[in-house]
mmCIF file of C-alpha atoms and ligand atoms in Angstrom:
data_model
loop_
_atom_site.group_PDB
_atom_site.id
_atom_site.type_symbol
_atom_site.label_atom_id
_atom_site.label_comp_id
_atom_site.label_asym_id
_atom_site.label_seq_id
_atom_site.Cartn_x
_atom_site.Cartn_y
_atom_site.Cartn_z
ATOM 1 C CA UNK A 15 38.223 8.900 87.109
ATOM 2 C CA UNK A 16 39.050 5.901 88.972
ATOM 3 C CA UNK A 17 39.022 3.118 86.420
ATOM 4 C CA UNK A 18 40.234 0.672 88.776
ATOM 5 C CA UNK A 19 37.367 0.979 91.148
ATOM 6 C CA UNK A 20 35.007 -1.195 88.721
ATOM 7 C CA UNK A 21 35.162 -4.928 87.489
ATOM 8 C CA UNK A 22 35.016 -4.909 83.496
ATOM 9 C CA UNK A 23 32.012 -6.845 82.553
ATOM 10 C CA UNK A 24 32.030 -8.471 78.972
ATOM 11 C CA UNK A 25 28.492 -9.952 78.161
ATOM 12 C CA UNK A 26 26.891 -11.505 75.281
ATOM 13 C CA UNK A 27 23.608 -10.232 73.972
ATOM 14 C CA UNK A 28 22.478 -13.146 71.487
ATOM 15 C CA UNK A 29 19.182 -11.884 70.916
ATOM 16 C CA UNK A 30 17.134 -14.113 69.128
ATOM 17 C CA UNK A 31 19.706 -16.470 68.022
ATOM 18 C CA UNK A 32 20.586 -20.203 68.662
ATOM 19 C CA UNK A 33 18.768 -23.186 69.644
ATOM 20 C CA UNK A 34 19.436 -25.373 72.726
ATOM 21 C CA UNK A 35 21.775 -27.800 71.188
ATOM 22 C CA UNK A 36 23.580 -24.527 69.480
ATOM 23 C CA UNK A 37 23.709 -22.914 72.902
ATOM 24 C CA UNK A 38 25.527 -25.928 74.149
ATOM 25 C CA UNK A 39 28.091 -26.171 71.328
ATOM 26 C CA UNK A 40 28.797 -22.743 71.605
ATOM 27 C CA UNK A 41 29.238 -22.363 75.239
ATOM 28 C CA UNK A 42 31.613 -25.845 75.038
ATOM 29 C CA UNK A 43 33.826 -23.707 72.298
ATOM 30 C CA UNK A 44 33.649 -20.257 74.149
ATOM 31 C CA UNK A 45 34.519 -21.701 78.078
ATOM 32 C CA UNK A 46 38.603 -22.608 77.761
ATOM 33 C CA UNK A 47 39.090 -19.657 75.509
ATOM 34 C CA UNK A 48 37.506 -17.605 78.112
ATOM 35 C CA UNK A 49 38.845 -19.347 81.161
ATOM 36 C CA UNK A 50 41.481 -16.866 82.391
ATOM 37 C CA UNK A 51 40.023 -14.085 82.113
ATOM 38 C CA UNK A 52 40.395 -11.032 84.275
ATOM 39 C CA UNK A 53 37.110 -9.539 83.925
ATOM 40 C CA UNK A 54 32.902 -11.280 84.456
ATOM 41 C CA UNK A 55 32.086 -13.142 81.856
ATOM 42 C CA UNK A 56 28.230 -12.693 81.093
ATOM 43 C CA UNK A 57 26.365 -14.578 78.276
ATOM 44 C CA UNK A 58 22.519 -13.098 78.142
ATOM 45 C CA UNK A 59 20.279 -16.114 76.212
ATOM 46 C CA UNK A 60 16.803 -16.404 74.992
ATOM 47 C CA UNK A 61 14.610 -18.006 77.223
ATOM 48 C CA UNK A 62 14.617 -21.581 76.198
ATOM 49 C CA UNK A 63 18.174 -21.530 76.127
ATOM 50 C CA UNK A 64 18.497 -20.862 79.462
ATOM 51 C CA UNK A 65 18.909 -24.499 81.032
ATOM 52 C CA UNK A 66 20.989 -25.782 78.081
ATOM 53 C CA UNK A 67 23.197 -22.504 79.245
ATOM 54 C CA UNK A 68 23.322 -23.165 82.376
ATOM 55 C CA UNK A 69 24.112 -26.256 82.492
ATOM 56 C CA UNK A 70 26.903 -26.517 79.843
ATOM 57 C CA UNK A 71 28.830 -23.302 81.710
ATOM 58 C CA UNK A 72 28.542 -25.057 85.127
ATOM 59 C CA UNK A 73 31.969 -25.557 86.767
ATOM 60 C CA UNK A 74 33.624 -22.246 84.275
ATOM 61 C CA UNK A 75 33.423 -18.574 84.550
ATOM 62 C CA UNK A 76 30.945 -17.637 82.577
ATOM 63 C CA UNK A 77 27.443 -16.701 84.232
ATOM 64 C CA UNK A 78 24.677 -16.867 82.466
ATOM 65 C CA UNK A 79 21.790 -14.011 81.756
ATOM 66 C CA UNK A 80 18.214 -13.320 80.070
ATOM 67 C CA UNK A 81 17.395 -10.404 78.021
ATOM 68 C CA UNK A 82 14.212 -9.377 79.624
ATOM 69 C CA UNK A 83 12.516 -9.939 82.929
ATOM 70 C CA UNK A 84 8.792 -8.943 83.696
ATOM 71 C CA UNK A 85 8.078 -6.514 86.766
ATOM 72 C CA UNK A 86 4.975 -8.520 88.027
ATOM 73 C CA UNK A 87 5.172 -11.840 90.137
ATOM 74 C CA UNK A 88 3.084 -13.719 87.984
ATOM 75 C CA UNK A 89 -0.133 -13.516 86.696
ATOM 76 C CA UNK A 90 -1.803 -12.622 82.632
ATOM 77 C CA UNK A 91 1.269 -11.320 80.760
ATOM 78 C CA UNK A 92 1.349 -13.432 78.154
ATOM 79 C CA UNK A 93 4.995 -14.088 76.708
ATOM 80 C CA UNK A 94 6.659 -12.895 79.277
ATOM 81 C CA UNK A 95 8.823 -14.060 82.304
ATOM 82 C CA UNK A 96 9.149 -13.682 85.996
ATOM 83 C CA UNK A 97 11.977 -13.422 88.107
ATOM 84 C CA UNK A 98 11.059 -16.532 89.864
ATOM 85 C CA UNK A 99 10.975 -18.509 86.845
ATOM 86 C CA UNK A 100 14.809 -16.796 85.835
ATOM 87 C CA UNK A 101 16.203 -18.076 89.410
ATOM 88 C CA UNK A 102 15.156 -21.386 89.308
ATOM 89 C CA UNK A 103 16.239 -21.652 86.012
ATOM 90 C CA UNK A 104 19.992 -20.239 87.421
ATOM 91 C CA UNK A 105 20.080 -17.386 85.416
ATOM 92 C CA UNK A 106 22.304 -14.562 87.425
ATOM 93 C CA UNK A 107 22.147 -11.506 85.219
ATOM 94 C CA UNK A 108 19.313 -9.523 83.233
ATOM 95 C CA UNK A 109 19.423 -7.720 79.973
ATOM 96 C CA UNK A 110 16.653 -4.852 80.603
ATOM 97 C CA UNK A 111 15.412 -2.050 78.353
ATOM 98 C CA UNK A 112 17.561 -2.855 75.315
ATOM 99 C CA UNK A 113 16.631 -0.673 71.763
ATOM 100 C CA UNK A 114 15.124 -3.257 70.417
ATOM 101 C CA UNK A 115 12.564 -3.893 73.346
ATOM 102 C CA UNK A 116 11.912 -0.273 72.852
ATOM 103 C CA UNK A 117 11.615 0.151 69.291
ATOM 104 C CA UNK A 118 9.635 -3.167 68.504
ATOM 105 C CA UNK A 119 8.100 -3.868 71.589
ATOM 106 C CA UNK A 120 6.678 -0.793 73.065
ATOM 107 C CA UNK A 121 9.162 -0.363 75.913
ATOM 108 C CA UNK A 122 9.234 2.582 77.658
ATOM 109 C CA UNK A 123 11.819 4.478 80.098
ATOM 110 C CA UNK A 124 8.987 4.013 82.611
ATOM 111 C CA UNK A 125 8.567 -0.129 82.312
ATOM 112 C CA UNK A 126 12.332 -0.383 82.218
ATOM 113 C CA UNK A 127 12.377 1.107 85.482
ATOM 114 C CA UNK A 128 9.598 -1.272 86.152
ATOM 115 C CA UNK A 129 11.559 -4.190 84.908
ATOM 116 C CA UNK A 130 15.084 -2.670 86.577
ATOM 117 C CA UNK A 131 13.160 -2.776 89.951
ATOM 118 C CA UNK A 132 12.033 -6.275 89.483
ATOM 119 C CA UNK A 133 15.401 -7.362 88.629
ATOM 120 C CA UNK A 134 17.367 -6.084 92.034
ATOM 121 C CA UNK A 135 14.551 -6.732 94.352
ATOM 122 C CA UNK A 136 14.704 -10.574 93.573
ATOM 123 C CA UNK A 137 18.612 -10.169 93.649
ATOM 124 C CA UNK A 138 19.767 -10.094 89.594
ATOM 125 C CA UNK A 139 22.462 -8.367 88.568
ATOM 126 C CA UNK A 140 20.372 -6.024 86.045
ATOM 127 C CA UNK A 141 22.335 -4.780 82.780
ATOM 128 C CA UNK A 142 19.833 -1.426 81.957
ATOM 129 C CA UNK A 143 20.721 -0.243 78.293
ATOM 130 C CA UNK A 144 20.276 3.688 77.180
ATOM 131 C CA UNK A 145 21.021 5.226 73.451
ATOM 132 C CA UNK A 146 20.296 7.792 71.337
ATOM 133 C CA UNK A 147 19.001 7.623 68.045
ATOM 134 C CA UNK A 148 20.821 9.044 65.083
ATOM 135 C CA UNK A 149 17.835 11.976 64.560
ATOM 136 C CA UNK A 150 18.811 12.407 68.647
ATOM 137 C CA UNK A 151 22.526 12.765 68.383
ATOM 138 C CA UNK A 152 22.182 14.693 65.615
ATOM 139 C CA UNK A 153 20.216 17.181 66.812
ATOM 140 C CA UNK A 154 22.393 17.342 70.136
ATOM 141 C CA UNK A 155 20.107 15.748 72.531
ATOM 142 C CA UNK A 156 22.428 12.583 73.477
ATOM 143 C CA UNK A 157 23.894 14.255 76.427
ATOM 144 C CA UNK A 158 20.034 15.003 77.989
ATOM 145 C CA UNK A 159 18.597 11.807 76.508
ATOM 146 C CA UNK A 160 21.477 9.596 77.842
ATOM 147 C CA UNK A 161 20.847 11.172 81.223
ATOM 148 C CA UNK A 162 17.037 11.087 81.191
ATOM 149 C CA UNK A 163 17.023 7.640 80.439
ATOM 150 C CA UNK A 164 19.384 6.651 82.885
ATOM 151 C CA UNK A 165 17.876 8.214 85.476
ATOM 152 C CA UNK A 166 14.479 7.256 84.780
ATOM 153 C CA UNK A 167 15.606 3.465 84.619
ATOM 154 C CA UNK A 168 17.017 4.220 88.219
ATOM 155 C CA UNK A 169 14.269 5.732 89.511
ATOM 156 C CA UNK A 170 13.588 4.160 92.995
ATOM 157 C CA UNK A 171 16.531 2.270 92.760
ATOM 158 C CA UNK A 172 18.674 2.992 96.218
ATOM 159 C CA UNK A 173 22.706 3.040 96.700
ATOM 160 C CA UNK A 174 22.583 -0.474 97.673
ATOM 161 C CA UNK A 175 20.646 -1.832 94.679
ATOM 162 C CA UNK A 176 22.892 0.210 92.674
ATOM 163 C CA UNK A 177 25.557 -2.165 93.046
ATOM 164 C CA UNK A 178 23.780 -4.753 91.220
ATOM 165 C CA UNK A 179 23.316 -2.255 88.419
ATOM 166 C CA UNK A 180 25.499 -2.467 85.375
ATOM 167 C CA UNK A 181 24.662 0.575 82.767
ATOM 168 C CA UNK A 182 25.029 -0.468 78.661
ATOM 169 C CA UNK A 183 25.457 3.039 76.556
ATOM 170 C CA UNK A 184 24.392 1.567 73.295
ATOM 171 C CA UNK A 185 23.959 4.054 70.439
ATOM 172 C CA UNK A 186 20.599 3.058 68.776
ATOM 173 C CA UNK A 187 22.577 4.039 65.127
ATOM 174 C CA UNK A 188 25.569 1.403 66.086
ATOM 175 C CA UNK A 189 23.888 -1.760 66.714
ATOM 176 C CA UNK A 190 24.310 -4.054 64.003
ATOM 177 C CA UNK A 191 24.965 -1.597 61.568
ATOM 178 C CA UNK A 192 28.619 -2.079 61.550
ATOM 179 C CA UNK A 193 29.168 1.834 62.620
ATOM 180 C CA UNK A 194 30.571 1.609 65.770
ATOM 181 C CA UNK A 195 30.752 4.759 68.103
ATOM 182 C CA UNK A 196 34.278 6.067 67.872
ATOM 183 C CA UNK A 197 36.244 5.212 70.989
ATOM 184 C CA UNK A 198 36.059 9.158 72.171
ATOM 185 C CA UNK A 199 32.261 8.702 71.435
ATOM 186 C CA UNK A 200 31.783 5.569 73.791
ATOM 187 C CA UNK A 201 33.506 7.167 76.296
ATOM 188 C CA UNK A 202 31.746 10.568 76.469
ATOM 189 C CA UNK A 203 28.018 8.599 76.095
ATOM 190 C CA UNK A 204 29.151 6.813 78.850
ATOM 191 C CA UNK A 205 30.390 9.601 80.630
ATOM 192 C CA UNK A 206 27.071 11.374 80.355
ATOM 193 C CA UNK A 207 25.748 8.432 81.921
ATOM 194 C CA UNK A 208 28.103 8.634 84.774
ATOM 195 C CA UNK A 209 27.157 12.086 85.525
ATOM 196 C CA UNK A 210 23.914 11.301 85.831
ATOM 197 C CA UNK A 211 24.227 9.124 88.571
ATOM 198 C CA UNK A 212 26.443 11.715 89.947
ATOM 199 C CA UNK A 213 23.776 14.131 90.181
ATOM 200 C CA UNK A 214 21.592 11.404 91.575
ATOM 201 C CA UNK A 215 23.722 9.558 94.213
ATOM 202 C CA UNK A 216 27.113 11.542 94.568
ATOM 203 C CA UNK A 217 30.273 11.301 92.651
ATOM 204 C CA UNK A 218 31.709 8.441 94.616
ATOM 205 C CA UNK A 219 29.192 5.961 93.996
ATOM 206 C CA UNK A 220 28.871 7.140 90.470
ATOM 207 C CA UNK A 221 32.545 6.241 90.543
ATOM 208 C CA UNK A 222 31.945 2.403 91.593
ATOM 209 C CA UNK A 223 29.367 1.610 88.685
ATOM 210 C CA UNK A 224 30.259 -0.352 85.756
ATOM 211 C CA UNK A 225 29.179 0.980 82.775
ATOM 212 C CA UNK A 226 29.598 -1.346 79.408
ATOM 213 C CA UNK A 227 29.586 0.158 75.681
ATOM 214 C CA UNK A 228 27.598 -1.766 73.098
ATOM 215 C CA UNK A 229 27.007 -1.170 69.145
ATOM 216 C CA UNK A 230 29.093 -2.825 66.795
ATOM 217 C CA UNK A 231 32.115 -3.747 69.430
ATOM 218 C CA UNK A 232 34.174 -6.352 67.869
ATOM 219 C CA UNK A 233 37.556 -8.091 67.793
ATOM 220 C CA UNK A 234 39.034 -5.887 66.068
ATOM 221 C CA UNK A 235 38.096 -2.472 67.594
ATOM 222 C CA UNK A 236 37.594 -3.799 71.674
ATOM 223 C CA UNK A 237 40.823 -3.293 72.932
ATOM 224 C CA UNK A 238 40.475 0.931 71.866
ATOM 225 C CA UNK A 239 37.430 0.817 73.450
ATOM 226 C CA UNK A 240 37.760 -0.938 76.674
ATOM 227 C CA UNK A 241 41.080 1.054 77.221
ATOM 228 C CA UNK A 242 38.590 4.540 77.747
ATOM 229 C CA UNK A 243 38.520 5.760 81.255
ATOM 230 C CA UNK A 244 34.412 5.539 80.945
ATOM 231 C CA UNK A 245 33.851 2.205 79.490
ATOM 232 C CA UNK A 246 33.945 -0.520 81.386
ATOM 233 C CA UNK A 247 33.591 -3.530 79.163
ATOM 234 C CA UNK A 248 31.189 -4.281 76.625
ATOM 235 C CA UNK A 249 27.631 -5.777 75.537
ATOM 236 C CA UNK A 250 28.432 -7.422 72.352
ATOM 237 C CA UNK A 251 25.753 -8.871 69.756
ATOM 238 C CA UNK A 252 27.031 -10.387 66.861
ATOM 239 C CA UNK A 253 30.775 -10.798 67.965
ATOM 240 C CA UNK A 254 28.917 -12.946 70.810
ATOM 241 C CA UNK A 255 27.980 -14.954 68.660
ATOM 242 C CA UNK A 256 31.631 -16.450 67.608
ATOM 243 C CA UNK A 257 33.561 -18.070 70.411
ATOM 244 C CA UNK A 258 36.686 -16.627 68.967
ATOM 245 C CA UNK A 259 35.738 -13.191 68.086
ATOM 246 C CA UNK A 260 33.915 -12.654 71.731
ATOM 247 C CA UNK A 261 36.927 -14.407 73.390
ATOM 248 C CA UNK A 262 39.560 -11.945 71.886
ATOM 249 C CA UNK A 263 37.412 -9.510 73.325
ATOM 250 C CA UNK A 264 37.138 -11.201 77.072
ATOM 251 C CA UNK A 265 41.187 -10.709 76.875
ATOM 252 C CA UNK A 266 40.827 -7.107 75.430
ATOM 253 C CA UNK A 267 38.899 -6.198 78.670
ATOM 254 C CA UNK A 268 41.123 -8.685 80.866
ATOM 255 C CA UNK A 269 44.151 -6.074 80.453
HETATM 256 P P1 LIG B 316 26.005 -5.695 67.909
HETATM 257 O O1 LIG B 316 27.199 -6.001 68.782
HETATM 258 O O2 LIG B 316 25.409 -6.784 67.217
HETATM 259 O O3 LIG B 316 25.596 -4.642 67.243
HETATM 260 O O4 LIG B 316 24.749 -5.349 69.038
HETATM 261 C C1 LIG B 316 24.897 -4.387 70.132
HETATM 262 C C2 LIG B 316 23.805 -4.617 71.074
HETATM 263 O O5 LIG B 316 22.695 -4.588 71.130
HETATM 264 C C3 LIG B 316 24.139 -5.803 72.154
HETATM 265 O O6 LIG B 316 23.018 -5.535 72.941
#
């Protein structure tokens, strides 16, 4: 395992939180706290907050991401957003296939794949989420499911495009519940995702892919989670809404 081959990425996923003015205030607060990070720092924010976020983050090491992207270039897709729109707004990262999108907005492995292709074809870095439910874990399907979701998401993605993909392993039962996967469970889940990439692209390529853990990662548990060989940073929900907590996680990933 070659953790040093991979750059850790700490990404906040704000979900449906913060107005544009709150966005500006929070990023201003975060900037000095994460300025000396030795990892990539990303904030994925609601669409309406993107202009304020891009403006506030200008000249800092914080990169801005969106929480979704549509697979068509334009057209009759009410409520969706295109690659061109995000590009022009200054977005660099896109979250794809979050379990909340899969659960509440009928996102499937097929649409996750199409969105992933749209993102990398447009030159974004895609943070592609996979993860099992508690029921699937208890039935013993975690490995099968993580490998399936990872491979499905990456269908028709070339090895070259894979350089712009980050996988985020987010066990559904650990999201927003305060129940964190143990560091061993996170490492194992991330390892299953890496094994799936190895099966599709070869072991050497798989060693270069950044795989984050997400699910109740916070200022207290980040150190232990990111120390694991397969955990290359995190996708942070609740704790990314607090400047101090988020910066502690960034520091943990910078060691
Ligand atoms: P929490 O950190 O709030 O559990 O959310 C994790 C997540 O879903 C990040 O995408």
